[in-house]
PDB file of C-alpha atoms in Angstrom:
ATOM      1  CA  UNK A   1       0.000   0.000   0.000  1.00 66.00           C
ATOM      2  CA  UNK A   2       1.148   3.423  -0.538  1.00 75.00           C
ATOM      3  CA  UNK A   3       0.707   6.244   1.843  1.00 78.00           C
ATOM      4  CA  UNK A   4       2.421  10.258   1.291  1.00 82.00           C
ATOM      5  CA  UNK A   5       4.057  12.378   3.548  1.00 87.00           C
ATOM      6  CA  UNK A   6       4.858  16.009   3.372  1.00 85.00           C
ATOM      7  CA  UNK A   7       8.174  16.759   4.963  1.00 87.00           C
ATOM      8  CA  UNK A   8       9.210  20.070   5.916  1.00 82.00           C
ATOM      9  CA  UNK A   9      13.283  20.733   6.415  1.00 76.00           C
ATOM     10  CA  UNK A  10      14.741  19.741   2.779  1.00 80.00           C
ATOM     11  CA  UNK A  11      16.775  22.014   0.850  1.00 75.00           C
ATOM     12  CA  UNK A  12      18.813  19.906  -1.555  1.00 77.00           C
ATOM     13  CA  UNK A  13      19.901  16.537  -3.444  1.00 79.00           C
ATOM     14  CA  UNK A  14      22.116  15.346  -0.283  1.00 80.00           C
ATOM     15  CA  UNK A  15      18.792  16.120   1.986  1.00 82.00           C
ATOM     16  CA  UNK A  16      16.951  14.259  -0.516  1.00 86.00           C
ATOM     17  CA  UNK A  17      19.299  11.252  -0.384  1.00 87.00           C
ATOM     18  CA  UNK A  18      18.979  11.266   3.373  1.00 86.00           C
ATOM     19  CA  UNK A  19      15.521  11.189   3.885  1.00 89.00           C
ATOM     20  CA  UNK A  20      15.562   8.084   0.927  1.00 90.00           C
ATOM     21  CA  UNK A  21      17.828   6.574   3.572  1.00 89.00           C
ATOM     22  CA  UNK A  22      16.354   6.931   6.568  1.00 88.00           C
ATOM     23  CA  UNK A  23      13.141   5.523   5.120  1.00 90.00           C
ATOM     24  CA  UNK A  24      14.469   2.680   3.813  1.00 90.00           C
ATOM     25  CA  UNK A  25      16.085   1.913   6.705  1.00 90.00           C
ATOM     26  CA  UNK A  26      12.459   1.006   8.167  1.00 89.00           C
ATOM     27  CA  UNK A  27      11.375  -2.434   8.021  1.00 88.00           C
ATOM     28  CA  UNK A  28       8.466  -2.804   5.673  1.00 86.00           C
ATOM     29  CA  UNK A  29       9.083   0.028   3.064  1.00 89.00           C
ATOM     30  CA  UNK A  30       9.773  -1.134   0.067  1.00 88.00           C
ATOM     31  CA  UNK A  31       9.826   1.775  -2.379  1.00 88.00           C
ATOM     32  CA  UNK A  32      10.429   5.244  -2.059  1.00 89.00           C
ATOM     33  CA  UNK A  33      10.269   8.759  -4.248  1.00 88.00           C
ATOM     34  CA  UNK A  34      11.060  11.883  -2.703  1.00 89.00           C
ATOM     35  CA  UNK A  35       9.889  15.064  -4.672  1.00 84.00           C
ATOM     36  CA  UNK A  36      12.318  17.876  -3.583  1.00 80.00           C
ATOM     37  CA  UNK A  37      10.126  20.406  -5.367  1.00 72.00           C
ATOM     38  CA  UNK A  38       6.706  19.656  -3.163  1.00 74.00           C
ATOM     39  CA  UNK A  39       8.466  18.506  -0.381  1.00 81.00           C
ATOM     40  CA  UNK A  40       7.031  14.963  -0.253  1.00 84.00           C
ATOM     41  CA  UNK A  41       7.756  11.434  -0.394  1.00 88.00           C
ATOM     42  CA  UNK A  42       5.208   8.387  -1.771  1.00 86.00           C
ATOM     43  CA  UNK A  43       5.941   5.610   0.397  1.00 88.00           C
ATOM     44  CA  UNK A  44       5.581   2.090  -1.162  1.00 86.00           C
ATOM     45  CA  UNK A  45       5.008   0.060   2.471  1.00 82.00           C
ATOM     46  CA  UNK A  46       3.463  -2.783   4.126  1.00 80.00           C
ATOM     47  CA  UNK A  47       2.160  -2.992   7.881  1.00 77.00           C
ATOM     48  CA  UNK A  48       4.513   0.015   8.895  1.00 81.00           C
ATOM     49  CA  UNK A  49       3.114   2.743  11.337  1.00 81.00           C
ATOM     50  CA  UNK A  50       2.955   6.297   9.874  1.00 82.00           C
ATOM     51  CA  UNK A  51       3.986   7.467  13.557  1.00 83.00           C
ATOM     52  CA  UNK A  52       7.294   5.303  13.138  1.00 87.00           C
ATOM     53  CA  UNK A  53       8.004   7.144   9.840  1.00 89.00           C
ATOM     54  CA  UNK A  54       7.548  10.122  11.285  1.00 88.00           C
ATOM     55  CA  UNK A  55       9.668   9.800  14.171  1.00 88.00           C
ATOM     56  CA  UNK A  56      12.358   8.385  11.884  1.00 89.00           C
ATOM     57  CA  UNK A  57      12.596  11.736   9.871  1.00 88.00           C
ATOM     58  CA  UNK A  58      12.547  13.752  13.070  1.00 85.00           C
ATOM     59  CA  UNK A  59      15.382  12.262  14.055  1.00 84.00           C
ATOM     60  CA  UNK A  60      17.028  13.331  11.230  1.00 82.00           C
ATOM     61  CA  UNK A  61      15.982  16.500  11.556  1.00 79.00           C
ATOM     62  CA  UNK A  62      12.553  16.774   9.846  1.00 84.00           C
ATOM     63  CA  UNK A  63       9.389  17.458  10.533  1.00 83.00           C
ATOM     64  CA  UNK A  64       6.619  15.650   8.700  1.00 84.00           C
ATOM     65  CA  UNK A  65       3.159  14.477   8.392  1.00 81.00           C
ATOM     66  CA  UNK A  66       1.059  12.517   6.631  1.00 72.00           C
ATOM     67  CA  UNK A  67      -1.018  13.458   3.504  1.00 66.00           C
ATOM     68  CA  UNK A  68      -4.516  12.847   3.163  1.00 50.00           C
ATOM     69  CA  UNK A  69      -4.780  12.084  -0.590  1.00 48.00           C
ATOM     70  CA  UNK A  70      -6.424   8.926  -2.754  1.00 43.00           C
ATOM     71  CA  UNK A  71      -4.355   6.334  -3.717  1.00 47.00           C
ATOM     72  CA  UNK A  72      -4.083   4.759  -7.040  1.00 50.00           C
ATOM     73  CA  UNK A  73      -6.039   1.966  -6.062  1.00 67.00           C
ATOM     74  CA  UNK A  74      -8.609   4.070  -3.738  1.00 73.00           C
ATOM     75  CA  UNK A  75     -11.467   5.865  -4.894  1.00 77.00           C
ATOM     76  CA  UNK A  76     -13.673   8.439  -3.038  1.00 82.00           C
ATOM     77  CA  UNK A  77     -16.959   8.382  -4.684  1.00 87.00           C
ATOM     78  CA  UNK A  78     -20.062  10.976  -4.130  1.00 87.00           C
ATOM     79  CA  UNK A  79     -23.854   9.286  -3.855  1.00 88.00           C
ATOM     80  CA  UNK A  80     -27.009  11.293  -3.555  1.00 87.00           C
ATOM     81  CA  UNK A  81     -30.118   9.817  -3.622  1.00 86.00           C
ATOM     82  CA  UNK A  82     -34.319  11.154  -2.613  1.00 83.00           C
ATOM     83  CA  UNK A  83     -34.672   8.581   0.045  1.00 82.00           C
ATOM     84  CA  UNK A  84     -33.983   7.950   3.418  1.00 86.00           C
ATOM     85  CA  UNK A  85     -30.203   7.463   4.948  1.00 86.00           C
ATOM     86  CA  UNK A  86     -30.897   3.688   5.471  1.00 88.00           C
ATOM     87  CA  UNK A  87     -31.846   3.101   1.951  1.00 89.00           C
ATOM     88  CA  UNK A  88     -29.081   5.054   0.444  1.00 89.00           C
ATOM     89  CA  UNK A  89     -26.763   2.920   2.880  1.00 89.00           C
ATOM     90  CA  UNK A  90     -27.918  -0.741   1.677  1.00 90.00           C
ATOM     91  CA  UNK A  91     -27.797   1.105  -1.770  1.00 91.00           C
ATOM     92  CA  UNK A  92     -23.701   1.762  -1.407  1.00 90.00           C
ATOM     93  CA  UNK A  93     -23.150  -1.558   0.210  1.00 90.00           C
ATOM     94  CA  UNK A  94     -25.163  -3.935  -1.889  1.00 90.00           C
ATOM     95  CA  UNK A  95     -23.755  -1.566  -5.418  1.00 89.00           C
ATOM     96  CA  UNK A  96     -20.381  -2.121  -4.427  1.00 88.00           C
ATOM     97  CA  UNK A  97     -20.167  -5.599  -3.156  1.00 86.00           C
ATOM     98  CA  UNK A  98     -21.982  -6.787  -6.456  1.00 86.00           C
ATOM     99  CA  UNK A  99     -18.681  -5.571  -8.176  1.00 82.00           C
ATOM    100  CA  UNK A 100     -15.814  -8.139  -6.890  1.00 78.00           C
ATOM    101  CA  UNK A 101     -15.251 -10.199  -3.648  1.00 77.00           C
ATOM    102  CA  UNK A 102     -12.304  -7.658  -3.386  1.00 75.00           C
ATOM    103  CA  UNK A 103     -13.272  -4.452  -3.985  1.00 81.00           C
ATOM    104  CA  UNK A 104     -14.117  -3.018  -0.575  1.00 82.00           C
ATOM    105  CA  UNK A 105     -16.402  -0.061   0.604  1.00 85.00           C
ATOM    106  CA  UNK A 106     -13.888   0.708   3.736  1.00 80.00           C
ATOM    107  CA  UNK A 107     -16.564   3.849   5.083  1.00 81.00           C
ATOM    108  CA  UNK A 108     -19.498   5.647   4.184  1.00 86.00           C
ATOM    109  CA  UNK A 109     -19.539   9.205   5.504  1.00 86.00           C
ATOM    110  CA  UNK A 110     -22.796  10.630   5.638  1.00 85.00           C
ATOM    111  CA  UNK A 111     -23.731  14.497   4.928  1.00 82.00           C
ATOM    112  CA  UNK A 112     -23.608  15.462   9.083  1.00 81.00           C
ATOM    113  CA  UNK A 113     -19.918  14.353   8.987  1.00 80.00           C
ATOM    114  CA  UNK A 114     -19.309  16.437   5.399  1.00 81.00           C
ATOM    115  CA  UNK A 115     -17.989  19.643   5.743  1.00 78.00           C
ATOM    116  CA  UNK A 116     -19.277  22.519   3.464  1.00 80.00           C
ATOM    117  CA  UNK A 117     -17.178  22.824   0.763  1.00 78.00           C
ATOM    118  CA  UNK A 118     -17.543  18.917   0.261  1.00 81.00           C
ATOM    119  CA  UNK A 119     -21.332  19.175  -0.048  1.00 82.00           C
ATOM    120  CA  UNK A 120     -21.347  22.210  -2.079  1.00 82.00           C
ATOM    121  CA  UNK A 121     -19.221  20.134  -4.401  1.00 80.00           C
ATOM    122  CA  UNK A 122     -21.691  17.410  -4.360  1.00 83.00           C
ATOM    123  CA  UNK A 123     -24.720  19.292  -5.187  1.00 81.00           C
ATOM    124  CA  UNK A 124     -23.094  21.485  -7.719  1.00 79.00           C
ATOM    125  CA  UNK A 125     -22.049  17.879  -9.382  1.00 76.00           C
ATOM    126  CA  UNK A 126     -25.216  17.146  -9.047  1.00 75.00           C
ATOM    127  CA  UNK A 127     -27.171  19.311 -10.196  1.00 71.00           C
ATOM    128  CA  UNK A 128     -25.629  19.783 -13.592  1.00 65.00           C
ATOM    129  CA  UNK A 129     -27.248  16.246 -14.140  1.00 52.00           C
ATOM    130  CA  UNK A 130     -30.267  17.460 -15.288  1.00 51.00           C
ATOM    131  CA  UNK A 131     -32.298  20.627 -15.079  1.00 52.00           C
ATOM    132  CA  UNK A 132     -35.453  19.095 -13.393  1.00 50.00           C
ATOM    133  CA  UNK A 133     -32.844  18.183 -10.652  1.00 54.00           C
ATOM    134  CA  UNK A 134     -31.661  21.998 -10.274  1.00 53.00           C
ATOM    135  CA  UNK A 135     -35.555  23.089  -9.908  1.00 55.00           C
ATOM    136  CA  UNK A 136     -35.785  20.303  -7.215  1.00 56.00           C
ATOM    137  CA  UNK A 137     -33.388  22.079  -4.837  1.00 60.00           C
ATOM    138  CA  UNK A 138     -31.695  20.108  -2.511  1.00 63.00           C
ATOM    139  CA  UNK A 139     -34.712  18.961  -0.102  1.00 69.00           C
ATOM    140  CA  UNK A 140     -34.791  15.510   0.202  1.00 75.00           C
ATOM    141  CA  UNK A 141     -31.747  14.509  -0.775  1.00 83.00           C
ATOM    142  CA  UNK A 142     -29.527  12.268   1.182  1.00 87.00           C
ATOM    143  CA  UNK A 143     -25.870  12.247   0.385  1.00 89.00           C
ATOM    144  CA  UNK A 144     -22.630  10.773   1.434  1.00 89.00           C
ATOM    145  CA  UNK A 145     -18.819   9.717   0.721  1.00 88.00           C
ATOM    146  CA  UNK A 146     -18.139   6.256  -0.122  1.00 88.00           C
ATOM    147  CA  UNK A 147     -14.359   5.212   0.198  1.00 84.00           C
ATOM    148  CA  UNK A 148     -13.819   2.388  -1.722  1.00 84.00           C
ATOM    149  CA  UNK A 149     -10.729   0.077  -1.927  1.00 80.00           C
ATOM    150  CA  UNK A 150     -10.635  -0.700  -5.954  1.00 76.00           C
ATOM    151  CA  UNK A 151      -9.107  -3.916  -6.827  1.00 65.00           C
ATOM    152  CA  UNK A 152      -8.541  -6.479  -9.850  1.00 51.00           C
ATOM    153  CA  UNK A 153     -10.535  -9.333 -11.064  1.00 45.00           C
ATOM    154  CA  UNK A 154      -9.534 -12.287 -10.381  1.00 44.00           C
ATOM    155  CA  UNK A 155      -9.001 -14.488 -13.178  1.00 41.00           C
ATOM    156  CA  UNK A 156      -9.468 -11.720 -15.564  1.00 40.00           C
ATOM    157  CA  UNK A 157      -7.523  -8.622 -17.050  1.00 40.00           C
ATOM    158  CA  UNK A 158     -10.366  -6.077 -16.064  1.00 47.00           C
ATOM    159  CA  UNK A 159      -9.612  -3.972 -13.096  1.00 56.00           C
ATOM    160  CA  UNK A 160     -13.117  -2.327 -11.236  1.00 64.00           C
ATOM    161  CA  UNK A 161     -12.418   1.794 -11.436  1.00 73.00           C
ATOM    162  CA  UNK A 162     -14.485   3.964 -10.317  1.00 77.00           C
ATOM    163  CA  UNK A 163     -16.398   4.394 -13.513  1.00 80.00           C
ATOM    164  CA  UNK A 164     -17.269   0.596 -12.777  1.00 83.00           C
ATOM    165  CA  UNK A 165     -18.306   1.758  -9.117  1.00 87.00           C
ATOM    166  CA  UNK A 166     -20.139   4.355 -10.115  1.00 87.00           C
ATOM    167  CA  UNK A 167     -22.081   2.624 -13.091  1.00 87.00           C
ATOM    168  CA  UNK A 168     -22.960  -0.103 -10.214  1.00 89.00           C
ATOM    169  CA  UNK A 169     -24.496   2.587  -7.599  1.00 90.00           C
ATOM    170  CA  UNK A 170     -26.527   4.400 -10.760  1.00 88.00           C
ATOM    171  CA  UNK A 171     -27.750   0.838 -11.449  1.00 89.00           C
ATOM    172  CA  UNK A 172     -29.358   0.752  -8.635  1.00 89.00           C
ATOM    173  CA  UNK A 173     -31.385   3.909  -8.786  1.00 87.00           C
ATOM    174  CA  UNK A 174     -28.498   6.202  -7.451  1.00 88.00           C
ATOM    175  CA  UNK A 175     -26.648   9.301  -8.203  1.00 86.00           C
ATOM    176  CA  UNK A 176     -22.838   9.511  -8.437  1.00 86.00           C
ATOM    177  CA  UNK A 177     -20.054  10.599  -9.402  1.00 84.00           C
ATOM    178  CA  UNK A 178     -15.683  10.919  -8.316  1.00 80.00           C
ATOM    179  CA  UNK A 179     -15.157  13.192  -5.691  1.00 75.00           C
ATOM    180  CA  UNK A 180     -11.402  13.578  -5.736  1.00 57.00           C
ATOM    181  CA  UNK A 181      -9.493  12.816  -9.067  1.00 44.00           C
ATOM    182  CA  UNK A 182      -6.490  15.358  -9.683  1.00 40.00           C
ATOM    183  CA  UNK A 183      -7.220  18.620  -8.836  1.00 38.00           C
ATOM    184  CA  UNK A 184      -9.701  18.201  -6.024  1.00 41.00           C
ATOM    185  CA  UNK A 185      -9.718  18.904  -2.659  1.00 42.00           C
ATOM    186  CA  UNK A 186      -6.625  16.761  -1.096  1.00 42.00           C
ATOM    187  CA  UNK A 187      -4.921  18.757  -4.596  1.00 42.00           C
ATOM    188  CA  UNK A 188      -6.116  22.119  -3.438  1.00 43.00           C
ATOM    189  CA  UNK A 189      -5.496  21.845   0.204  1.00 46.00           C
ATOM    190  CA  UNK A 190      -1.471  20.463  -0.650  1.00 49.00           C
ATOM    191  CA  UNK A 191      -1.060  24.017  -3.334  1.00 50.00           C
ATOM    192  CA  UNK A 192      -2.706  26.085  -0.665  1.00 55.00           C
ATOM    193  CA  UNK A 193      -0.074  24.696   2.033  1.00 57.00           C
ATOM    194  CA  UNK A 194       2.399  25.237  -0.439  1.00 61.00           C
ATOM    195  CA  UNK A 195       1.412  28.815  -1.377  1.00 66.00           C
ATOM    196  CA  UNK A 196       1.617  29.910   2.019  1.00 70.00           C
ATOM    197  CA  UNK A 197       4.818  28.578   2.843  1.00 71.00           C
ATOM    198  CA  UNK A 198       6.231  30.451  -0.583  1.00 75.00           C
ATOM    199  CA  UNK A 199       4.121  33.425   1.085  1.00 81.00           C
ATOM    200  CA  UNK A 200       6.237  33.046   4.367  1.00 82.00           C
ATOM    201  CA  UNK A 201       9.468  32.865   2.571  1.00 82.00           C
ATOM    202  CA  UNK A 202       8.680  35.877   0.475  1.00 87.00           C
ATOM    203  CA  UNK A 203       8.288  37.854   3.662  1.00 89.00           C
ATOM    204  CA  UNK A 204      11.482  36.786   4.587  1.00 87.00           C
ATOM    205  CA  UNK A 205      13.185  37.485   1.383  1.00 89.00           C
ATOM    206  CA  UNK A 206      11.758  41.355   1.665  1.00 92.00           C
ATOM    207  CA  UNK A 207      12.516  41.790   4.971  1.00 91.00           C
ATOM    208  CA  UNK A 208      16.204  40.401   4.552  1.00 92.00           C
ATOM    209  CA  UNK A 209      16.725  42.885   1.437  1.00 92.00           C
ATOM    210  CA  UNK A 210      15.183  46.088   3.528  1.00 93.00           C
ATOM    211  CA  UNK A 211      18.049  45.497   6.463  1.00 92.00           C
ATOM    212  CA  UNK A 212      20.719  44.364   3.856  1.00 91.00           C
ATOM    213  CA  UNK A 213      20.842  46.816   1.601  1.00 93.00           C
ATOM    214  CA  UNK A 214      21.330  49.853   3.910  1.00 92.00           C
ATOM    215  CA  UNK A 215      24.038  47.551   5.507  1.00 91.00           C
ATOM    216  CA  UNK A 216      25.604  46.935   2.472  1.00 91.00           C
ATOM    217  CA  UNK A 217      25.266  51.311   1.346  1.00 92.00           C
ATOM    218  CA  UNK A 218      26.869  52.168   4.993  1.00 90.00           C
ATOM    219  CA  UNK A 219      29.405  49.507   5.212  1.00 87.00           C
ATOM    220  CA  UNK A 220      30.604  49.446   1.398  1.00 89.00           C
ATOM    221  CA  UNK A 221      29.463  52.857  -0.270  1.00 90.00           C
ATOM    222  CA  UNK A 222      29.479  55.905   2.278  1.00 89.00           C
ATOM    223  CA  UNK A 223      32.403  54.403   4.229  1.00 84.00           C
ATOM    224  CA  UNK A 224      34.833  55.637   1.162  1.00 85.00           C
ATOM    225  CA  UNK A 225      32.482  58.781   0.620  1.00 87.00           C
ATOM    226  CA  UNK A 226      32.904  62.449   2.034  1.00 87.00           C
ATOM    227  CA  UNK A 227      31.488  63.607   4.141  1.00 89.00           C
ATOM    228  CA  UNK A 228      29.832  60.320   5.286  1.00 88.00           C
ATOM    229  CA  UNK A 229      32.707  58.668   5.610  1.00 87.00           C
ATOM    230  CA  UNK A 230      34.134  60.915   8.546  1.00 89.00           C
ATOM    231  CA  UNK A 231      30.354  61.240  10.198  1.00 89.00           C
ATOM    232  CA  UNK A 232      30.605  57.228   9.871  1.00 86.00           C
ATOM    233  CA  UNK A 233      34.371  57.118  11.584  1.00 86.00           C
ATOM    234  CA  UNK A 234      33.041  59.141  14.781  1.00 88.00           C
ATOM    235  CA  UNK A 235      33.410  56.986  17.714  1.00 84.00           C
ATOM    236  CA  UNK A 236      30.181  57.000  19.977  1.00 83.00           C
ATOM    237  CA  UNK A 237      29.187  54.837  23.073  1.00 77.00           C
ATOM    238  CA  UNK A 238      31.955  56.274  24.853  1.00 76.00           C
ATOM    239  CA  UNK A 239      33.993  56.173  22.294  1.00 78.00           C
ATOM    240  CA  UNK A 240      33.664  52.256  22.151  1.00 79.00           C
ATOM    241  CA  UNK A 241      32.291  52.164  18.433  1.00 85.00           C
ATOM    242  CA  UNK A 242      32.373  53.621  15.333  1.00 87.00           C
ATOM    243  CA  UNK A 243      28.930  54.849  14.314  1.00 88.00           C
ATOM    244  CA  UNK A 244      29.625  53.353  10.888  1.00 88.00           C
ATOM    245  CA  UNK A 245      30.341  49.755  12.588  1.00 88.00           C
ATOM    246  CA  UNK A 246      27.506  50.630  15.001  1.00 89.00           C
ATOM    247  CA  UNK A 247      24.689  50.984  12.777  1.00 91.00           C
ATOM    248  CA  UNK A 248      26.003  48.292   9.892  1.00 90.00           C
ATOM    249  CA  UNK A 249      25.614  45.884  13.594  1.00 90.00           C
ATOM    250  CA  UNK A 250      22.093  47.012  14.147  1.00 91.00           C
ATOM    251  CA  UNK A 251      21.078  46.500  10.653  1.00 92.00           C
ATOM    252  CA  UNK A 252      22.656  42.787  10.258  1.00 92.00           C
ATOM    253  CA  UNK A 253      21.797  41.404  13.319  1.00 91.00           C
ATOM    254  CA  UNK A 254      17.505  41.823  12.844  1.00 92.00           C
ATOM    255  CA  UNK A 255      18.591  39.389   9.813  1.00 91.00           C
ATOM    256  CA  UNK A 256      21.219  37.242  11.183  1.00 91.00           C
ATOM    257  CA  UNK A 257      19.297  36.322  13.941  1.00 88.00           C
ATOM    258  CA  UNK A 258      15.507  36.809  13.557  1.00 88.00           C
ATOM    259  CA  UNK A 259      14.869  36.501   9.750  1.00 87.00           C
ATOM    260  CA  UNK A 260      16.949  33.637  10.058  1.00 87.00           C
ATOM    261  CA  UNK A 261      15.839  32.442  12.999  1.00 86.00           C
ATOM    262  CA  UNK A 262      13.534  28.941  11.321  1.00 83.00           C
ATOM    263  CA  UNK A 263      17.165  27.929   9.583  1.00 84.00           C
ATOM    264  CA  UNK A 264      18.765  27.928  12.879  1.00 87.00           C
ATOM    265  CA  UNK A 265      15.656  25.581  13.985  1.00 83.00           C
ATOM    266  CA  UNK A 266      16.299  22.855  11.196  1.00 79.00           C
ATOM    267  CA  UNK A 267      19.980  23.302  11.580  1.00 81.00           C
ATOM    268  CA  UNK A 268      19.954  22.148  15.224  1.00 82.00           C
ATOM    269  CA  UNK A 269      17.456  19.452  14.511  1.00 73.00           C
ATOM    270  CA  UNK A 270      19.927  18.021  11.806  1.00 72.00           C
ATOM    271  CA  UNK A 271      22.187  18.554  14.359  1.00 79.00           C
ATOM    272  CA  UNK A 272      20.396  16.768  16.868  1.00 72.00           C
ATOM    273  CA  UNK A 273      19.962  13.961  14.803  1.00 64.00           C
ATOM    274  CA  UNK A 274      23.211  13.481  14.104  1.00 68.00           C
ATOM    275  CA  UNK A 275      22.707  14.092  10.453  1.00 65.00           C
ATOM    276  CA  UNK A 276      24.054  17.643   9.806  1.00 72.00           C
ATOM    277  CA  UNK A 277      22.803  18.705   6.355  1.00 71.00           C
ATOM    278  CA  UNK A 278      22.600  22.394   4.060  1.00 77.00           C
ATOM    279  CA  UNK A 279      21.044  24.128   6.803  1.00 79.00           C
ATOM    280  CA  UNK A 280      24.048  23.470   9.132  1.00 83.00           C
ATOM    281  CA  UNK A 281      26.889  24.535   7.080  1.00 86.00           C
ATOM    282  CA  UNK A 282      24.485  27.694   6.203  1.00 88.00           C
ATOM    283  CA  UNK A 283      24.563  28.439   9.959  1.00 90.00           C
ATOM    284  CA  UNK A 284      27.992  27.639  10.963  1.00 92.00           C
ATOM    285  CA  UNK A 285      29.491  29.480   8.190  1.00 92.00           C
ATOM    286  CA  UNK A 286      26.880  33.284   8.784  1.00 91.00           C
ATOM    287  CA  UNK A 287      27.497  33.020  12.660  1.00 92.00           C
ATOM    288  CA  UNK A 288      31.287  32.539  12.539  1.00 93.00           C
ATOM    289  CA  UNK A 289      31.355  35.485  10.366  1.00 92.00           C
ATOM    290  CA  UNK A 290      28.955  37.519  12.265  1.00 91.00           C
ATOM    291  CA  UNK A 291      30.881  36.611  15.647  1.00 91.00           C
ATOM    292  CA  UNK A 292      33.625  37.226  14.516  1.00 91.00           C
ATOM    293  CA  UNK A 293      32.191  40.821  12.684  1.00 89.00           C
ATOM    294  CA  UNK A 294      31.041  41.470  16.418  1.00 88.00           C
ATOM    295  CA  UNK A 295      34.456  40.676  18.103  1.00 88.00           C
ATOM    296  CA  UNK A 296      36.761  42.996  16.142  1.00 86.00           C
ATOM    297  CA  UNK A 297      34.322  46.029  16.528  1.00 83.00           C
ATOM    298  CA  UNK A 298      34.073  45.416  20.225  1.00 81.00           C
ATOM    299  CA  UNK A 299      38.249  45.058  20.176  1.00 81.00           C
ATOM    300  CA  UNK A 300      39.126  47.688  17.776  1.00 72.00           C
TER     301      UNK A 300
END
């Protein structure tokens, strides 16, 4: 069976290579593809817990969890029906066991336990049926989610899809139709977490540039320009610090250690889990520099 995780924390090839590792590493996986790009693996497994998977990557230093998505050989399938929830239950159960000996209906979820968008979906499917249905309005109507576990015929080439599950449900006096098949919502919800991550880092990004480039101006431009290079030189604090030096600190260290402050986080959880990666050397490298930017203005 395949299950997907998103995992938060990779930032190149070697990251990718670990994370292949450490899953592998766990009795029962089989297969693995890690997409760099969408930060997410598709785990090929048998009998493995998603918690032990999980705490496997944090230990290396990521954080992940799993997706909810539909699996090649899953379907979630809409039914609507004018009758009462009991009927449109022996409806589901008696349509889909008709199919195959293995092709499972693993839940039903009724329209109480459907949250809005899902049964806005529904009826909107619906209703572009036929338009007697749209005058009809939705009084009456019972709907729900069937999950079904698709599977191949034994004996035979043919494989029951959900065209075949939904041609057995309409068979028997019902309305349906596939609920998520690329681009629905397990596709919208995984762009929209991606989208506001890219949101996040954009912040970042702008807030970096408005510190750095003044930095960059004062430390690299003015410092060789009269008269700001002699207003710069003036010693204040006592005479401790140049202003120049003073103000270049104030302006790098909002970046160095705030803006920067979620690389620091992955960095010590690679660190932790004894698996250094990207965001380590990043790290090491900016706050030897910085430290040591600090300790010859504080000395000179």
């Amino acid at each position: 069976a395949k299950l997907y995780l998103d995992i938060d924390g990779m930032s190149c090839a070697s990251c990718v290579s670990k994370v292949e590792k450490c899953l592998l590493s766990v009795f029962g996986v089989s297969e693995i593809s890690v997409n760099l790009l969408t930060e997410s693996a598709e785990i090929v497994q048998e009998n493995v817990e998603v918690s032990e998977l999980i705490q496997v990557l944090q230990n290396a230093g990521y954080n992940s969890k799993q997706r909810i998505t539909v699996e090649h050989n899953q379907a979630r399938i809409w039914i609507a029906c004018r009758t009462d929830l009991a009927k449109l239950l022996e409806i589901s159960y008696s349509a889909v066991g008709s199919l195959s000996p293995k092709v499972k209906l693993e839940s039903v979820t009724t329209s109480q336990n459907l949250d809005d968008e899902v049964r806005r979906k529904i009826f909107s499917c619906l209703f572009r049926e036929t338009e007697s249905l749209q005058r009809s309005g939705r009084a009456g109507w019972q709907i729900a989610v069937l999950s079904v576990r698709l599977a191949s015929v034994e004996g035979s080439e043919r494989t029951v899809g959900r065209r075949g599950v939904i041609e057995a449900l309409e068979a028997a006096g019902a309305f349906a139709g596939v609920l998520i098949e690329g681009g629905g919502l397990a596709d919208r919800e995984g762009e929209s977490r991606r989208a506001d991550k890219s949101n996040k880092l954009l912040v970042r990004l702008c807030a970096s540039a408005a510190l750095a480039v003044p930095c960059f101006v004062v430390s690299m431009v003015l410092s060789g320009v009269e008269p700001w290079a002699s207003w710069l030189a003036q010693r204040v604090l006592g005479g401790h610090v140049a202003r120049g030096d003073m103000i270049s600190g104030l302006l790098a260290a909002p970046v160095q250690v705030v803006v920067a402050g979620p690389l620091y986080v992955k960095a010590w959880r690679s660190w932790r889990g004894g698996a250094p990666g990207m965001e380590a050397l990043v790290t090491v490298g900016t706050s030897a520099a910085f430290g040591y930017s600090c300790l010859a203005v504080a000395l000179a």
